[in-house]
């Protein structure tokens, strides 16, 4: 089993080394690592080169999420292409092995794995990770939901349909939607777990959800999100987070971030939606709705996690 790994990066010297070290410790050894750098001014490129990564550069003024991925996938030497954000790192040494295993089924076009935040992640962000990435795998899932922070695709299918370079985000969802429309399948692999480091300001959270909502409207023109949705989902998600935080005896230290995070999340979502219409219930639940979960519901694996030096 072999693969190429495409990593998009901009000034990621704080995180890129841990990802590359995690790749080095994988059970899959035959890997071709490509770093797509969009103008880093720190030591990101030097660190990547020290691990043997090939560097592909894109000018900052040309950057879009889809375009940077297209640059990287084009350079990939292998049929199976793993896509990872520069600020993630694998938990287990069989991350690649488990993420790639479903491709033994020729109908699988894309796989994506579990994401969790580091210990210092905002409480609401952790709730979203639990909501979107459960402990149970989903072979051939019903929706097109996926996430390119931790995913893999077939290059031969990408050659038929490149990532949309005009979207403000969710280029992964657009590609997955196309793949399903062509009769291919998507698999969620819970065992392929990574830690995803987000440490955003309120403005950063607002901008992320605003651009993703703008992209969602392009992909699903029938989508809508009005002021009532903003109020309802802000309130219900804040209450859900407060309840979970109280159960986990973490309310006091998280109460402030819960309020601002959820407010910025859904304010950004509302501003990104400029028109009102309908969206599939499955997709609305995936993106917006808090789900009930058990406290301390993490499934333990028999695989020892990677021990990082830093």
PDB file of C-alpha atoms in Angstrom:
ATOM      1  CA  UNK A   1       0.000   0.000   0.000  1.00  0.00           C
ATOM      2  CA  UNK A   2       1.373   3.418  -0.934  1.00  0.00           C
ATOM      3  CA  UNK A   3       0.086   6.957  -1.334  1.00  0.00           C
ATOM      4  CA  UNK A   4       0.916  10.581  -1.958  1.00  0.00           C
ATOM      5  CA  UNK A   5       0.175  13.104   0.783  1.00  0.00           C
ATOM      6  CA  UNK A   6      -0.753  16.688  -0.123  1.00  0.00           C
ATOM      7  CA  UNK A   7      -0.394  19.293   2.620  1.00  0.00           C
ATOM      8  CA  UNK A   8      -1.507  22.915   2.193  1.00  0.00           C
ATOM      9  CA  UNK A   9       0.450  25.388   4.291  1.00  0.00           C
ATOM     10  CA  UNK A  10       1.038  29.042   5.057  1.00  0.00           C
ATOM     11  CA  UNK A  11       3.312  29.993   7.973  1.00  0.00           C
ATOM     12  CA  UNK A  12       2.782  26.703   9.808  1.00  0.00           C
ATOM     13  CA  UNK A  13       6.195  26.306  11.460  1.00  0.00           C
ATOM     14  CA  UNK A  14       4.531  25.692  14.840  1.00  0.00           C
ATOM     15  CA  UNK A  15       2.632  22.657  13.580  1.00  0.00           C
ATOM     16  CA  UNK A  16       4.085  21.199  10.373  1.00  0.00           C
ATOM     17  CA  UNK A  17       6.920  19.342  12.113  1.00  0.00           C
ATOM     18  CA  UNK A  18       4.550  17.300  14.257  1.00  0.00           C
ATOM     19  CA  UNK A  19       2.485  16.250  11.233  1.00  0.00           C
ATOM     20  CA  UNK A  20       5.594  15.217   9.300  1.00  0.00           C
ATOM     21  CA  UNK A  21       6.947  13.324  12.311  1.00  0.00           C
ATOM     22  CA  UNK A  22       3.613  11.531  12.589  1.00  0.00           C
ATOM     23  CA  UNK A  23       3.792  10.585   8.903  1.00  0.00           C
ATOM     24  CA  UNK A  24       7.313   9.245   9.445  1.00  0.00           C
ATOM     25  CA  UNK A  25       6.025   6.905  12.172  1.00  0.00           C
ATOM     26  CA  UNK A  26       3.204   5.427  10.088  1.00  0.00           C
ATOM     27  CA  UNK A  27       2.919   1.727   9.288  1.00  0.00           C
ATOM     28  CA  UNK A  28       2.596   2.768   5.627  1.00  0.00           C
ATOM     29  CA  UNK A  29       6.167   3.689   4.705  1.00  0.00           C
ATOM     30  CA  UNK A  30       5.958   4.198   0.930  1.00  0.00           C
ATOM     31  CA  UNK A  31       4.684   7.772   0.913  1.00  0.00           C
ATOM     32  CA  UNK A  32       5.250  10.739  -1.399  1.00  0.00           C
ATOM     33  CA  UNK A  33       4.833  13.975   0.571  1.00  0.00           C
ATOM     34  CA  UNK A  34       3.987  17.213  -1.251  1.00  0.00           C
ATOM     35  CA  UNK A  35       3.781  20.565   0.532  1.00  0.00           C
ATOM     36  CA  UNK A  36       1.802  23.256  -1.297  1.00  0.00           C
ATOM     37  CA  UNK A  37       3.097  26.505   0.167  1.00  0.00           C
ATOM     38  CA  UNK A  38       1.265  29.776  -0.453  1.00  0.00           C
ATOM     39  CA  UNK A  39       4.018  32.232   0.439  1.00  0.00           C
ATOM     40  CA  UNK A  40       5.206  31.297   3.927  1.00  0.00           C
ATOM     41  CA  UNK A  41       7.652  33.767   5.450  1.00  0.00           C
ATOM     42  CA  UNK A  42       8.654  31.551   8.385  1.00  0.00           C
ATOM     43  CA  UNK A  43      10.518  28.217   8.412  1.00  0.00           C
ATOM     44  CA  UNK A  44       7.607  26.093   7.156  1.00  0.00           C
ATOM     45  CA  UNK A  45       9.311  25.200   3.872  1.00  0.00           C
ATOM     46  CA  UNK A  46      12.666  24.472   5.493  1.00  0.00           C
ATOM     47  CA  UNK A  47      11.065  22.121   8.021  1.00  0.00           C
ATOM     48  CA  UNK A  48       9.152  20.309   5.287  1.00  0.00           C
ATOM     49  CA  UNK A  49      12.292  19.917   3.181  1.00  0.00           C
ATOM     50  CA  UNK A  50      14.163  18.479   6.157  1.00  0.00           C
ATOM     51  CA  UNK A  51      11.597  15.647   6.179  1.00  0.00           C
ATOM     52  CA  UNK A  52      12.012  15.051   2.449  1.00  0.00           C
ATOM     53  CA  UNK A  53       8.815  16.718   1.278  1.00  0.00           C
ATOM     54  CA  UNK A  54       8.571  18.037  -2.265  1.00  0.00           C
ATOM     55  CA  UNK A  55       7.634  21.710  -2.366  1.00  0.00           C
ATOM     56  CA  UNK A  56       5.033  23.183  -4.712  1.00  0.00           C
ATOM     57  CA  UNK A  57       4.552  26.944  -4.522  1.00  0.00           C
ATOM     58  CA  UNK A  58       1.481  29.019  -5.247  1.00  0.00           C
ATOM     59  CA  UNK A  59       1.461  32.816  -5.135  1.00  0.00           C
ATOM     60  CA  UNK A  60      -0.664  34.243  -2.319  1.00  0.00           C
ATOM     61  CA  UNK A  61      -2.713  36.314  -4.768  1.00  0.00           C
ATOM     62  CA  UNK A  62      -3.597  33.124  -6.682  1.00  0.00           C
ATOM     63  CA  UNK A  63      -4.580  31.103  -3.623  1.00  0.00           C
ATOM     64  CA  UNK A  64      -7.913  29.439  -3.193  1.00  0.00           C
ATOM     65  CA  UNK A  65      -8.460  26.218  -1.283  1.00  0.00           C
ATOM     66  CA  UNK A  66      -9.413  24.369  -4.443  1.00  0.00           C
ATOM     67  CA  UNK A  67      -6.561  25.763  -6.530  1.00  0.00           C
ATOM     68  CA  UNK A  68      -3.894  24.869  -3.978  1.00  0.00           C
ATOM     69  CA  UNK A  69      -5.238  21.319  -3.817  1.00  0.00           C
ATOM     70  CA  UNK A  70      -5.225  21.047  -7.587  1.00  0.00           C
ATOM     71  CA  UNK A  71      -1.576  22.131  -7.630  1.00  0.00           C
ATOM     72  CA  UNK A  72      -0.710  19.431  -5.122  1.00  0.00           C
ATOM     73  CA  UNK A  73      -2.766  16.568  -6.515  1.00  0.00           C
ATOM     74  CA  UNK A  74      -1.410  17.260  -9.999  1.00  0.00           C
ATOM     75  CA  UNK A  75       2.100  16.586  -8.663  1.00  0.00           C
ATOM     76  CA  UNK A  76       1.090  13.403  -6.823  1.00  0.00           C
ATOM     77  CA  UNK A  77       2.845  10.277  -8.088  1.00  0.00           C
ATOM     78  CA  UNK A  78       0.401   7.771  -6.619  1.00  0.00           C
ATOM     79  CA  UNK A  79      -3.198   6.828  -7.365  1.00  0.00           C
ATOM     80  CA  UNK A  80      -4.310   7.270  -3.764  1.00  0.00           C
ATOM     81  CA  UNK A  81      -3.841  10.830  -2.521  1.00  0.00           C
ATOM     82  CA  UNK A  82      -4.156  11.707   1.153  1.00  0.00           C
ATOM     83  CA  UNK A  83      -4.995  15.342   1.922  1.00  0.00           C
ATOM     84  CA  UNK A  84      -4.077  16.852   5.291  1.00  0.00           C
ATOM     85  CA  UNK A  85      -4.048  20.333   6.769  1.00  0.00           C
ATOM     86  CA  UNK A  86      -0.655  21.537   7.979  1.00  0.00           C
ATOM     87  CA  UNK A  87      -2.039  22.053  11.488  1.00  0.00           C
ATOM     88  CA  UNK A  88      -3.167  18.474  12.082  1.00  0.00           C
ATOM     89  CA  UNK A  89      -1.231  15.450  13.271  1.00  0.00           C
ATOM     90  CA  UNK A  90      -2.127  11.737  13.468  1.00  0.00           C
ATOM     91  CA  UNK A  91      -2.914  10.071  16.777  1.00  0.00           C
ATOM     92  CA  UNK A  92      -2.054   6.497  15.784  1.00  0.00           C
ATOM     93  CA  UNK A  93       0.694   4.920  13.651  1.00  0.00           C
ATOM     94  CA  UNK A  94      -1.928   3.183  11.484  1.00  0.00           C
ATOM     95  CA  UNK A  95      -3.654   6.443  10.483  1.00  0.00           C
ATOM     96  CA  UNK A  96      -2.749   6.083   6.813  1.00  0.00           C
ATOM     97  CA  UNK A  97      -3.359   2.345   6.788  1.00  0.00           C
ATOM     98  CA  UNK A  98      -6.899   2.675   8.115  1.00  0.00           C
ATOM     99  CA  UNK A  99      -7.705   5.734   5.980  1.00  0.00           C
ATOM    100  CA  UNK A 100      -6.632   3.900   2.796  1.00  0.00           C
ATOM    101  CA  UNK A 101      -8.055   0.438   3.523  1.00  0.00           C
ATOM    102  CA  UNK A 102     -11.593   1.166   2.186  1.00  0.00           C
ATOM    103  CA  UNK A 103     -10.145   1.799  -1.298  1.00  0.00           C
ATOM    104  CA  UNK A 104      -9.921  -1.968  -1.706  1.00  0.00           C
ATOM    105  CA  UNK A 105     -13.555  -1.495  -2.746  1.00  0.00           C
ATOM    106  CA  UNK A 106     -13.436  -0.025  -6.255  1.00  0.00           C
ATOM    107  CA  UNK A 107     -16.639   1.950  -5.647  1.00  0.00           C
ATOM    108  CA  UNK A 108     -15.005   4.146  -2.985  1.00  0.00           C
ATOM    109  CA  UNK A 109     -13.992   7.575  -4.276  1.00  0.00           C
ATOM    110  CA  UNK A 110     -13.158   9.293  -0.997  1.00  0.00           C
ATOM    111  CA  UNK A 111     -12.471   8.482   2.632  1.00  0.00           C
ATOM    112  CA  UNK A 112     -12.154  10.840   5.572  1.00  0.00           C
ATOM    113  CA  UNK A 113     -11.229  10.298   9.203  1.00  0.00           C
ATOM    114  CA  UNK A 114     -12.041  11.378  12.726  1.00  0.00           C
ATOM    115  CA  UNK A 115     -10.949  14.783  14.008  1.00  0.00           C
ATOM    116  CA  UNK A 116     -10.515  15.915  17.577  1.00  0.00           C
ATOM    117  CA  UNK A 117      -9.084  19.097  19.046  1.00  0.00           C
ATOM    118  CA  UNK A 118      -6.080  19.419  21.372  1.00  0.00           C
ATOM    119  CA  UNK A 119      -6.642  19.838  25.094  1.00  0.00           C
ATOM    120  CA  UNK A 120      -6.643  23.629  24.771  1.00  0.00           C
ATOM    121  CA  UNK A 121      -9.277  23.729  22.013  1.00  0.00           C
ATOM    122  CA  UNK A 122     -12.401  25.794  22.599  1.00  0.00           C
ATOM    123  CA  UNK A 123     -15.125  23.689  24.202  1.00  0.00           C
ATOM    124  CA  UNK A 124     -17.615  24.449  21.422  1.00  0.00           C
ATOM    125  CA  UNK A 125     -15.062  23.433  18.792  1.00  0.00           C
ATOM    126  CA  UNK A 126     -14.692  20.102  20.566  1.00  0.00           C
ATOM    127  CA  UNK A 127     -18.465  19.664  20.494  1.00  0.00           C
ATOM    128  CA  UNK A 128     -18.457  20.240  16.732  1.00  0.00           C
ATOM    129  CA  UNK A 129     -15.744  17.623  16.273  1.00  0.00           C
ATOM    130  CA  UNK A 130     -17.845  15.129  18.254  1.00  0.00           C
ATOM    131  CA  UNK A 131     -20.905  16.069  16.206  1.00  0.00           C
ATOM    132  CA  UNK A 132     -19.303  15.775  12.790  1.00  0.00           C
ATOM    133  CA  UNK A 133     -16.872  12.926  13.481  1.00  0.00           C
ATOM    134  CA  UNK A 134     -18.442  10.198  15.670  1.00  0.00           C
ATOM    135  CA  UNK A 135     -16.700   7.137  17.073  1.00  0.00           C
ATOM    136  CA  UNK A 136     -18.437   4.752  14.662  1.00  0.00           C
ATOM    137  CA  UNK A 137     -17.303   4.447  11.031  1.00  0.00           C
ATOM    138  CA  UNK A 138     -19.813   4.947   8.217  1.00  0.00           C
ATOM    139  CA  UNK A 139     -19.121   2.840   5.120  1.00  0.00           C
ATOM    140  CA  UNK A 140     -20.806   4.311   2.045  1.00  0.00           C
ATOM    141  CA  UNK A 141     -22.517   7.121   3.933  1.00  0.00           C
ATOM    142  CA  UNK A 142     -25.700   8.764   2.687  1.00  0.00           C
ATOM    143  CA  UNK A 143     -24.499  12.363   2.480  1.00  0.00           C
ATOM    144  CA  UNK A 144     -21.607  14.022   0.643  1.00  0.00           C
ATOM    145  CA  UNK A 145     -20.176  15.451   3.868  1.00  0.00           C
ATOM    146  CA  UNK A 146     -16.402  15.126   4.258  1.00  0.00           C
ATOM    147  CA  UNK A 147     -13.433  17.263   5.261  1.00  0.00           C
ATOM    148  CA  UNK A 148     -10.090  17.725   3.528  1.00  0.00           C
ATOM    149  CA  UNK A 149      -8.208  18.267   6.773  1.00  0.00           C
ATOM    150  CA  UNK A 150      -8.042  14.466   6.953  1.00  0.00           C
ATOM    151  CA  UNK A 151      -9.144  12.709   3.782  1.00  0.00           C
ATOM    152  CA  UNK A 152      -8.044  10.631   0.788  1.00  0.00           C
ATOM    153  CA  UNK A 153      -9.202  10.446  -2.847  1.00  0.00           C
ATOM    154  CA  UNK A 154      -8.445   8.568  -6.072  1.00  0.00           C
ATOM    155  CA  UNK A 155      -6.317  10.679  -8.410  1.00  0.00           C
ATOM    156  CA  UNK A 156      -7.903   9.050 -11.451  1.00  0.00           C
ATOM    157  CA  UNK A 157     -11.268  10.483 -10.396  1.00  0.00           C
ATOM    158  CA  UNK A 158      -9.735  13.894  -9.634  1.00  0.00           C
ATOM    159  CA  UNK A 159      -8.418  13.925 -13.216  1.00  0.00           C
ATOM    160  CA  UNK A 160     -12.031  13.736 -14.384  1.00  0.00           C
ATOM    161  CA  UNK A 161     -13.149  16.518 -12.049  1.00  0.00           C
ATOM    162  CA  UNK A 162     -10.658  18.903 -10.437  1.00  0.00           C
ATOM    163  CA  UNK A 163     -11.485  20.800  -7.267  1.00  0.00           C
ATOM    164  CA  UNK A 164     -13.568  23.938  -7.838  1.00  0.00           C
ATOM    165  CA  UNK A 165     -11.102  26.828  -7.622  1.00  0.00           C
ATOM    166  CA  UNK A 166     -13.795  29.514  -7.349  1.00  0.00           C
ATOM    167  CA  UNK A 167     -15.339  28.388  -4.052  1.00  0.00           C
ATOM    168  CA  UNK A 168     -14.568  30.222  -0.794  1.00  0.00           C
ATOM    169  CA  UNK A 169     -14.448  26.894   1.021  1.00  0.00           C
ATOM    170  CA  UNK A 170     -16.082  23.449   1.047  1.00  0.00           C
ATOM    171  CA  UNK A 171     -14.286  22.443  -2.139  1.00  0.00           C
ATOM    172  CA  UNK A 172     -14.169  18.984  -0.570  1.00  0.00           C
ATOM    173  CA  UNK A 173     -17.959  18.859  -0.246  1.00  0.00           C
ATOM    174  CA  UNK A 174     -18.421  19.979  -3.858  1.00  0.00           C
ATOM    175  CA  UNK A 175     -16.059  17.242  -5.082  1.00  0.00           C
ATOM    176  CA  UNK A 176     -17.735  14.605  -2.919  1.00  0.00           C
ATOM    177  CA  UNK A 177     -21.162  15.662  -4.211  1.00  0.00           C
ATOM    178  CA  UNK A 178     -19.904  15.185  -7.772  1.00  0.00           C
ATOM    179  CA  UNK A 179     -18.446  11.769  -6.905  1.00  0.00           C
ATOM    180  CA  UNK A 180     -21.723  10.559  -5.438  1.00  0.00           C
ATOM    181  CA  UNK A 181     -23.622  11.840  -8.469  1.00  0.00           C
ATOM    182  CA  UNK A 182     -21.311   9.684 -10.608  1.00  0.00           C
ATOM    183  CA  UNK A 183     -22.248   6.602  -8.586  1.00  0.00           C
ATOM    184  CA  UNK A 184     -19.184   6.466  -6.340  1.00  0.00           C
ATOM    185  CA  UNK A 185     -19.219   6.102  -2.566  1.00  0.00           C
ATOM    186  CA  UNK A 186     -17.769   7.952   0.436  1.00  0.00           C
ATOM    187  CA  UNK A 187     -16.580   6.271   3.620  1.00  0.00           C
ATOM    188  CA  UNK A 188     -16.011   7.769   7.056  1.00  0.00           C
ATOM    189  CA  UNK A 189     -13.198   5.997   8.956  1.00  0.00           C
ATOM    190  CA  UNK A 190     -13.394   6.689  12.686  1.00  0.00           C
ATOM    191  CA  UNK A 191     -10.113   4.868  13.414  1.00  0.00           C
ATOM    192  CA  UNK A 192      -8.123   7.245  11.156  1.00  0.00           C
ATOM    193  CA  UNK A 193      -7.916   9.896  13.867  1.00  0.00           C
ATOM    194  CA  UNK A 194      -6.034  13.186  13.820  1.00  0.00           C
ATOM    195  CA  UNK A 195      -5.746  16.146  16.163  1.00  0.00           C
ATOM    196  CA  UNK A 196      -6.830  19.366  14.454  1.00  0.00           C
ATOM    197  CA  UNK A 197      -5.377  22.528  15.983  1.00  0.00           C
ATOM    198  CA  UNK A 198      -7.635  25.578  15.784  1.00  0.00           C
ATOM    199  CA  UNK A 199      -6.912  28.562  18.006  1.00  0.00           C
ATOM    200  CA  UNK A 200      -9.034  31.229  16.353  1.00  0.00           C
ATOM    201  CA  UNK A 201     -10.172  34.621  17.571  1.00  0.00           C
ATOM    202  CA  UNK A 202     -13.896  35.465  17.458  1.00  0.00           C
ATOM    203  CA  UNK A 203     -13.274  37.214  14.132  1.00  0.00           C
ATOM    204  CA  UNK A 204     -11.525  34.120  12.798  1.00  0.00           C
ATOM    205  CA  UNK A 205     -14.467  31.905  13.721  1.00  0.00           C
ATOM    206  CA  UNK A 206     -16.879  34.365  12.107  1.00  0.00           C
ATOM    207  CA  UNK A 207     -14.843  34.497   8.884  1.00  0.00           C
ATOM    208  CA  UNK A 208     -14.497  30.712   8.651  1.00  0.00           C
ATOM    209  CA  UNK A 209     -18.212  30.055   8.915  1.00  0.00           C
ATOM    210  CA  UNK A 210     -19.108  32.989   6.705  1.00  0.00           C
ATOM    211  CA  UNK A 211     -16.971  31.774   3.820  1.00  0.00           C
ATOM    212  CA  UNK A 212     -18.166  28.213   4.241  1.00  0.00           C
ATOM    213  CA  UNK A 213     -21.777  29.384   4.146  1.00  0.00           C
ATOM    214  CA  UNK A 214     -21.042  31.343   0.982  1.00  0.00           C
ATOM    215  CA  UNK A 215     -19.626  28.205  -0.580  1.00  0.00           C
ATOM    216  CA  UNK A 216     -22.548  26.094   0.622  1.00  0.00           C
ATOM    217  CA  UNK A 217     -24.960  28.427  -1.160  1.00  0.00           C
ATOM    218  CA  UNK A 218     -22.995  27.885  -4.365  1.00  0.00           C
ATOM    219  CA  UNK A 219     -22.984  24.105  -3.994  1.00  0.00           C
ATOM    220  CA  UNK A 220     -26.580  23.844  -2.808  1.00  0.00           C
ATOM    221  CA  UNK A 221     -28.490  26.851  -4.220  1.00  0.00           C
ATOM    222  CA  UNK A 222     -31.584  25.739  -2.322  1.00  0.00           C
ATOM    223  CA  UNK A 223     -29.857  26.257   1.047  1.00  0.00           C
ATOM    224  CA  UNK A 224     -31.191  28.913   3.402  1.00  0.00           C
ATOM    225  CA  UNK A 225     -30.286  30.381   6.769  1.00  0.00           C
ATOM    226  CA  UNK A 226     -32.368  33.300   8.005  1.00  0.00           C
ATOM    227  CA  UNK A 227     -32.483  35.372  11.190  1.00  0.00           C
ATOM    228  CA  UNK A 228     -34.786  32.868  12.859  1.00  0.00           C
ATOM    229  CA  UNK A 229     -32.278  30.095  12.124  1.00  0.00           C
ATOM    230  CA  UNK A 230     -29.534  32.262  13.604  1.00  0.00           C
ATOM    231  CA  UNK A 231     -31.439  32.834  16.852  1.00  0.00           C
ATOM    232  CA  UNK A 232     -32.686  29.265  17.205  1.00  0.00           C
ATOM    233  CA  UNK A 233     -29.387  27.565  16.468  1.00  0.00           C
ATOM    234  CA  UNK A 234     -27.299  29.996  18.504  1.00  0.00           C
ATOM    235  CA  UNK A 235     -29.481  29.507  21.570  1.00  0.00           C
ATOM    236  CA  UNK A 236     -29.879  25.728  21.251  1.00  0.00           C
ATOM    237  CA  UNK A 237     -26.165  25.130  20.660  1.00  0.00           C
ATOM    238  CA  UNK A 238     -25.133  27.418  23.538  1.00  0.00           C
ATOM    239  CA  UNK A 239     -27.516  25.571  25.860  1.00  0.00           C
ATOM    240  CA  UNK A 240     -26.225  22.215  24.640  1.00  0.00           C
ATOM    241  CA  UNK A 241     -22.605  23.258  25.180  1.00  0.00           C
ATOM    242  CA  UNK A 242     -23.352  24.623  28.647  1.00  0.00           C
ATOM    243  CA  UNK A 243     -25.059  21.374  29.590  1.00  0.00           C
ATOM    244  CA  UNK A 244     -22.168  19.219  28.347  1.00  0.00           C
ATOM    245  CA  UNK A 245     -19.617  21.486  30.015  1.00  0.00           C
ATOM    246  CA  UNK A 246     -21.508  21.246  33.312  1.00  0.00           C
ATOM    247  CA  UNK A 247     -21.613  17.443  33.077  1.00  0.00           C
ATOM    248  CA  UNK A 248     -17.873  17.398  32.463  1.00  0.00           C
ATOM    249  CA  UNK A 249     -17.264  19.855  35.311  1.00  0.00           C
ATOM    250  CA  UNK A 250     -15.703  22.306  32.866  1.00  0.00           C
ATOM    251  CA  UNK A 251     -18.349  25.014  32.804  1.00  0.00           C
ATOM    252  CA  UNK A 252     -16.595  27.822  34.645  1.00  0.00           C
ATOM    253  CA  UNK A 253     -13.486  27.927  32.461  1.00  0.00           C
ATOM    254  CA  UNK A 254     -15.447  27.573  29.212  1.00  0.00           C
ATOM    255  CA  UNK A 255     -18.592  29.624  29.710  1.00  0.00           C
ATOM    256  CA  UNK A 256     -17.243  32.765  28.016  1.00  0.00           C
ATOM    257  CA  UNK A 257     -15.878  30.996  24.933  1.00  0.00           C
ATOM    258  CA  UNK A 258     -19.091  28.995  24.533  1.00  0.00           C
ATOM    259  CA  UNK A 259     -21.125  32.184  24.192  1.00  0.00           C
ATOM    260  CA  UNK A 260     -18.809  33.999  21.764  1.00  0.00           C
ATOM    261  CA  UNK A 261     -17.903  30.937  19.700  1.00  0.00           C
ATOM    262  CA  UNK A 262     -21.475  29.893  18.967  1.00  0.00           C
ATOM    263  CA  UNK A 263     -22.570  33.477  18.348  1.00  0.00           C
ATOM    264  CA  UNK A 264     -19.764  34.043  15.844  1.00  0.00           C
ATOM    265  CA  UNK A 265     -20.334  30.641  14.233  1.00  0.00           C
ATOM    266  CA  UNK A 266     -23.968  31.289  13.406  1.00  0.00           C
ATOM    267  CA  UNK A 267     -23.577  35.021  12.775  1.00  0.00           C
ATOM    268  CA  UNK A 268     -20.962  34.132  10.160  1.00  0.00           C
ATOM    269  CA  UNK A 269     -23.237  31.440   8.755  1.00  0.00           C
ATOM    270  CA  UNK A 270     -26.136  33.873   8.478  1.00  0.00           C
ATOM    271  CA  UNK A 271     -24.024  36.525   6.763  1.00  0.00           C
ATOM    272  CA  UNK A 272     -22.752  33.945   4.294  1.00  0.00           C
ATOM    273  CA  UNK A 273     -26.272  33.064   3.241  1.00  0.00           C
ATOM    274  CA  UNK A 274     -27.761  35.867   1.174  1.00  0.00           C
ATOM    275  CA  UNK A 275     -30.894  34.129  -0.072  1.00  0.00           C
ATOM    276  CA  UNK A 276     -33.474  31.862   1.502  1.00  0.00           C
ATOM    277  CA  UNK A 277     -34.551  28.440   0.265  1.00  0.00           C
ATOM    278  CA  UNK A 278     -34.330  24.782   1.297  1.00  0.00           C
ATOM    279  CA  UNK A 279     -31.482  22.357   1.994  1.00  0.00           C
ATOM    280  CA  UNK A 280     -31.508  18.605   2.583  1.00  0.00           C
ATOM    281  CA  UNK A 281     -32.268  17.668   6.205  1.00  0.00           C
ATOM    282  CA  UNK A 282     -29.182  15.427   6.381  1.00  0.00           C
ATOM    283  CA  UNK A 283     -26.849  18.237   5.366  1.00  0.00           C
ATOM    284  CA  UNK A 284     -28.449  20.758   7.720  1.00  0.00           C
ATOM    285  CA  UNK A 285     -27.984  18.344  10.599  1.00  0.00           C
ATOM    286  CA  UNK A 286     -24.370  17.703   9.649  1.00  0.00           C
ATOM    287  CA  UNK A 287     -23.452  21.379   9.557  1.00  0.00           C
ATOM    288  CA  UNK A 288     -25.666  23.098  12.105  1.00  0.00           C
ATOM    289  CA  UNK A 289     -27.375  20.951  14.665  1.00  0.00           C
ATOM    290  CA  UNK A 290     -26.018  19.865  18.017  1.00  0.00           C
ATOM    291  CA  UNK A 291     -26.421  16.163  18.689  1.00  0.00           C
ATOM    292  CA  UNK A 292     -26.794  14.344  21.967  1.00  0.00           C
ATOM    293  CA  UNK A 293     -23.662  12.490  23.016  1.00  0.00           C
ATOM    294  CA  UNK A 294     -22.580  10.588  26.084  1.00  0.00           C
ATOM    295  CA  UNK A 295     -19.989  12.107  28.372  1.00  0.00           C
ATOM    296  CA  UNK A 296     -16.530  10.580  27.868  1.00  0.00           C
ATOM    297  CA  UNK A 297     -17.739   8.642  24.838  1.00  0.00           C
ATOM    298  CA  UNK A 298     -14.352   8.204  23.179  1.00  0.00           C
ATOM    299  CA  UNK A 299     -13.859   4.672  21.914  1.00  0.00           C
ATOM    300  CA  UNK A 300     -10.543   3.236  23.068  1.00  0.00           C
ATOM    301  CA  UNK A 301      -8.365   1.408  20.552  1.00  0.00           C
ATOM    302  CA  UNK A 302      -5.882  -1.408  21.068  1.00  0.00           C
ATOM    303  CA  UNK A 303      -3.280   0.525  19.047  1.00  0.00           C
ATOM    304  CA  UNK A 304      -0.744   2.504  21.053  1.00  0.00           C
ATOM    305  CA  UNK A 305      -0.773   6.217  20.099  1.00  0.00           C
ATOM    306  CA  UNK A 306       2.246   8.006  18.680  1.00  0.00           C
ATOM    307  CA  UNK A 307       4.442   9.615  21.345  1.00  0.00           C
ATOM    308  CA  UNK A 308       5.523  13.042  20.122  1.00  0.00           C
ATOM    309  CA  UNK A 309       8.613  14.751  21.503  1.00  0.00           C
ATOM    310  CA  UNK A 310       6.959  18.165  21.449  1.00  0.00           C
TER     311      UNK A 310
END
